[in-house]
Amino acid sequence: RDIDTLKAALSKALEWGLIDTHPIAAVKRVKDQNEQRIRYLSAKEEARLQTALRADTTPDYLRIIVIVAMHSGLRRGELLQLDWSAVNLKARTLTVRAKTAKSSKVRHVPLNTKAAAALRLWRMKTGRRGPVFGLTDIKKSWATLMELAKIENFRFHDLRHHFASKLVMAGVDLNTVRELLGHSDIRMTLRYAHLAPEHKAAAVAMLVGGA
């Protein structure tokens, strides 16, 4: 990512005539293995996170955001830009609008009991109109929460991995997981395929008795 920024700056400098040649124009980005990582919470980590969320020092808004993220797979930006007009608590669904979705496509997300209850509680506390959270960043409060829960190497985005991983391990098919996450390409969702080895075994077992 640093190289991307540097290349963009040098391209602009070349365009403005500040330099004669682009010294790293041919340099290609090395794929970051961390971008492909699948990090989800262990049972003990999840228990510590739940305890930390209930702590008096944890802001109410962060508690709601984390609960909804864990149970919906929404991205941080999608959550922070969420408006009450896109939330239907009666039908237990919310709409990720095209302008906030990474794929630039509208996505309808079902809310389970925990996510719906958290949002219902938050609505009672804050009102029914406008932005749900009205925040632009939660880095500091998230870092404090991770310290309190004694969880290392876990980003907010990993809550999305946690959501998907739990679904796959519970037997949900990958295409359904793809739709819930809003992936436009099934290849993105296939990263979670290794978490469901029993389904591969079941598929092979269907051949028993054949030729």
Short mmCIF file of C-alpha atoms in Angstrom, two decimals:
data_model
loop_
_atom_site.label_atom_id
_atom_site.label_comp_id
_atom_site.label_asym_id
_atom_site.label_seq_id
_atom_site.Cartn_x
_atom_site.Cartn_y
_atom_site.Cartn_z
CA ARG A 1 0.00 0.00 0.00
CA ASP A 2 2.93 2.32 0.67
CA ILE A 3 4.19 1.58 -2.85
CA ASP A 4 0.74 2.38 -4.27
CA THR A 5 0.81 5.79 -2.56
CA LEU A 6 4.36 6.49 -3.67
CA LYS A 7 3.62 5.51 -7.29
CA ALA A 8 0.57 7.77 -7.33
CA ALA A 9 2.60 10.71 -5.99
CA LEU A 10 5.35 10.18 -8.55
CA SER A 11 2.80 9.87 -11.36
CA LYS A 12 1.35 13.23 -10.37
CA ALA A 13 4.84 14.75 -10.16
CA LEU A 14 5.55 13.48 -13.67
CA GLU A 15 2.25 14.93 -14.91
CA TRP A 16 3.10 18.31 -13.39
CA GLY A 17 6.59 18.28 -14.93
CA LEU A 18 8.39 18.17 -11.59
CA ILE A 19 10.33 15.05 -12.62
CA ASP A 20 11.40 13.74 -16.03
CA THR A 21 10.84 10.02 -15.48
CA HIS A 22 8.87 7.78 -13.17
CA PRO A 23 11.52 5.78 -11.27
CA ILE A 24 9.22 2.99 -10.06
CA ALA A 25 6.61 2.85 -12.82
CA ALA A 26 7.45 -0.78 -13.56
CA VAL A 27 7.39 -1.89 -9.92
CA LYS A 28 4.47 -4.21 -9.22
CA ARG A 29 2.74 -4.58 -5.92
CA VAL A 30 3.66 -7.70 -3.96
CA LYS A 31 0.52 -9.42 -2.79
CA ASP A 32 0.08 -8.98 0.93
CA GLN A 33 -0.60 -12.33 2.51
CA ASN A 34 -2.37 -10.61 5.41
CA GLU A 35 -5.07 -9.46 3.02
CA GLN A 36 -6.03 -13.10 2.44
CA ARG A 37 -5.92 -14.15 6.07
CA ILE A 38 -8.96 -15.58 7.78
CA ARG A 39 -8.91 -14.48 11.41
CA TYR A 40 -11.87 -15.31 13.60
CA LEU A 41 -12.38 -15.49 17.34
CA SER A 42 -11.79 -18.66 19.29
CA ALA A 43 -14.47 -19.61 21.83
CA LYS A 44 -12.34 -18.20 24.66
CA GLU A 45 -11.66 -14.97 22.78
CA GLU A 46 -15.34 -14.53 22.00
CA ALA A 47 -16.21 -15.04 25.66
CA ARG A 48 -13.67 -12.40 26.70
CA LEU A 49 -15.02 -10.03 24.06
CA GLN A 50 -18.57 -10.47 25.37
CA THR A 51 -17.37 -9.70 28.89
CA ALA A 52 -15.51 -6.61 27.68
CA LEU A 53 -18.59 -5.40 25.81
CA ARG A 54 -20.60 -5.52 29.02
CA ALA A 55 -18.01 -3.49 30.94
CA ASP A 56 -19.08 -0.06 32.17
CA THR A 57 -16.10 1.53 30.42
CA THR A 58 -17.21 0.31 26.98
CA PRO A 59 -19.23 2.99 25.13
CA ASP A 60 -22.81 2.02 24.32
CA TYR A 61 -22.37 2.84 20.64
CA LEU A 62 -19.39 0.48 20.34
CA ARG A 63 -21.29 -2.31 22.08
CA ILE A 64 -24.12 -2.05 19.54
CA ILE A 65 -21.78 -1.72 16.54
CA VAL A 66 -19.79 -4.82 17.50
CA ILE A 67 -22.88 -6.92 18.16
CA VAL A 68 -24.43 -5.98 14.82
CA ALA A 69 -21.14 -6.56 12.98
CA MET A 70 -20.71 -10.00 14.53
CA HIS A 71 -24.22 -11.04 13.58
CA SER A 72 -24.58 -9.43 10.15
CA GLY A 73 -21.14 -9.35 8.54
CA LEU A 74 -21.46 -5.65 7.74
CA ARG A 75 -18.30 -3.71 6.99
CA ARG A 76 -17.29 -0.88 9.31
CA GLY A 77 -18.07 1.75 6.68
CA GLU A 78 -21.47 0.23 6.00
CA LEU A 79 -22.29 0.37 9.71
CA LEU A 80 -21.01 3.86 10.36
CA GLN A 81 -22.93 5.23 7.35
CA LEU A 82 -26.14 3.37 8.20
CA ASP A 83 -29.30 5.48 8.39
CA TRP A 84 -32.44 4.59 10.31
CA SER A 85 -34.44 4.88 7.10
CA ALA A 86 -32.58 1.76 5.90
CA VAL A 87 -33.45 -0.27 9.00
CA ASN A 88 -36.71 -2.21 9.28
CA LEU A 89 -36.84 -3.69 12.75
CA LYS A 90 -40.33 -5.08 12.25
CA ALA A 91 -39.19 -7.15 9.26
CA ARG A 92 -35.75 -7.60 10.86
CA THR A 93 -33.82 -6.44 7.80
CA LEU A 94 -31.58 -3.56 6.88
CA THR A 95 -30.54 -2.23 3.51
CA VAL A 96 -26.95 -1.44 2.56
CA ARG A 97 -27.33 1.24 -0.07
CA ALA A 98 -25.25 1.31 -3.24
CA LYS A 99 -23.38 4.46 -2.24
CA THR A 100 -22.04 2.82 0.94
CA ALA A 101 -21.52 -0.73 -0.37
CA LYS A 102 -18.04 -1.72 -1.53
CA SER A 103 -19.60 -3.45 -4.54
CA SER A 104 -21.72 -0.35 -5.29
CA LYS A 105 -24.77 -2.62 -5.25
CA VAL A 106 -27.77 -2.55 -2.95
CA ARG A 107 -27.78 -5.40 -0.43
CA HIS A 108 -30.60 -6.49 1.86
CA VAL A 109 -29.28 -7.99 5.08
CA PRO A 110 -31.42 -10.10 7.44
CA LEU A 111 -31.06 -9.41 11.15
CA ASN A 112 -31.03 -12.25 13.63
CA THR A 113 -32.51 -11.92 17.11
CA LYS A 114 -29.36 -10.50 18.73
CA ALA A 115 -28.67 -7.92 16.03
CA ALA A 116 -32.30 -6.79 15.91
CA ALA A 117 -32.51 -6.54 19.71
CA ALA A 118 -29.32 -4.46 19.85
CA LEU A 119 -30.58 -2.03 17.21
CA ARG A 120 -34.00 -1.83 18.83
CA LEU A 121 -32.39 -0.90 22.15
CA TRP A 122 -30.21 1.69 20.42
CA ARG A 123 -33.19 3.22 18.63
CA MET A 124 -35.06 3.60 21.93
CA LYS A 125 -32.05 5.42 23.32
CA THR A 126 -31.19 7.67 20.37
CA GLY A 127 -34.31 8.19 18.26
CA ARG A 128 -35.78 7.07 14.98
CA ARG A 129 -34.40 9.51 12.41
CA GLY A 130 -31.08 10.24 10.75
CA PRO A 131 -27.80 8.36 11.06
CA VAL A 132 -27.88 5.29 13.29
CA PHE A 133 -24.49 6.07 14.83
CA GLY A 134 -23.33 9.40 13.39
CA LEU A 135 -19.67 8.41 13.67
CA THR A 136 -16.78 8.55 11.23
CA ASP A 137 -14.23 6.47 13.12
CA ILE A 138 -13.98 4.07 16.06
CA LYS A 139 -10.26 3.23 16.02
CA LYS A 140 -9.48 4.39 19.54
CA SER A 141 -12.49 2.80 21.22
CA TRP A 142 -11.90 -0.43 19.28
CA ALA A 143 -8.25 -0.56 20.37
CA THR A 144 -9.31 -0.02 23.98
CA LEU A 145 -11.88 -2.80 23.70
CA MET A 146 -9.30 -5.24 22.31
CA GLU A 147 -6.95 -4.38 25.15
CA LEU A 148 -9.70 -4.90 27.70
CA ALA A 149 -10.66 -8.25 26.15
CA LYS A 150 -6.98 -9.28 25.90
CA ILE A 151 -7.37 -10.11 22.20
CA GLU A 152 -4.35 -9.65 19.94
CA ASN A 153 -3.99 -9.32 16.18
CA PHE A 154 -7.71 -8.83 15.60
CA ARG A 155 -8.98 -5.98 13.43
CA PHE A 156 -12.54 -4.69 13.29
CA HIS A 157 -12.78 -6.13 9.76
CA ASP A 158 -12.07 -9.55 11.25
CA LEU A 159 -15.56 -9.48 12.78
CA ARG A 160 -16.72 -9.98 9.20
CA HIS A 161 -14.45 -13.02 8.89
CA HIS A 162 -15.79 -14.26 12.22
CA PHE A 163 -19.37 -13.95 10.95
CA ALA A 164 -18.61 -15.84 7.74
CA SER A 165 -16.51 -18.50 9.45
CA LYS A 166 -19.21 -19.27 12.01
CA LEU A 167 -21.77 -19.65 9.23
CA VAL A 168 -19.60 -22.03 7.23
CA MET A 169 -18.73 -24.10 10.29
CA ALA A 170 -22.46 -24.30 11.06
CA GLY A 171 -23.07 -25.85 7.64
CA VAL A 172 -24.35 -22.85 5.68
CA ASP A 173 -23.54 -23.23 1.98
CA LEU A 174 -20.93 -20.93 0.47
CA ASN A 175 -23.26 -19.25 -2.01
CA THR A 176 -25.56 -18.14 0.82
CA VAL A 177 -22.53 -16.83 2.70
CA ARG A 178 -21.48 -14.99 -0.47
CA GLU A 179 -24.87 -13.30 -0.71
CA LEU A 180 -24.85 -12.29 2.95
CA LEU A 181 -21.36 -10.82 2.69
CA GLY A 182 -22.15 -9.05 -0.57
CA HIS A 183 -19.30 -10.66 -2.50
CA SER A 184 -19.70 -10.18 -6.23
CA ASP A 185 -17.30 -13.07 -6.92
CA ILE A 186 -17.64 -16.50 -5.30
CA ARG A 187 -13.83 -16.74 -5.29
CA MET A 188 -13.77 -14.31 -2.38
CA THR A 189 -16.07 -16.58 -0.40
CA LEU A 190 -14.11 -19.71 -1.25
CA ARG A 191 -11.52 -18.55 1.28
CA TYR A 192 -13.79 -20.05 3.92
CA ALA A 193 -14.27 -23.40 2.19
CA HIS A 194 -11.60 -25.13 4.28
CA LEU A 195 -13.69 -24.55 7.40
CA ALA A 196 -16.30 -27.05 6.23
CA PRO A 197 -14.38 -30.30 5.61
CA GLU A 198 -17.32 -32.39 6.77
CA HIS A 199 -19.32 -31.25 3.75
CA LYS A 200 -16.62 -32.47 1.39
CA ALA A 201 -16.64 -35.81 3.18
CA ALA A 202 -20.43 -35.98 2.94
CA ALA A 203 -20.27 -35.26 -0.80
CA VAL A 204 -17.79 -38.08 -1.39
CA ALA A 205 -19.82 -40.42 0.82
CA MET A 206 -22.77 -40.04 -1.59
CA LEU A 207 -20.81 -42.09 -4.13
CA VAL A 208 -20.88 -45.20 -1.95
CA GLY A 209 -22.79 -47.96 -3.65
CA GLY A 210 -22.05 -46.68 -7.13
CA ALA A 211 -20.09 -48.43 -9.87
#
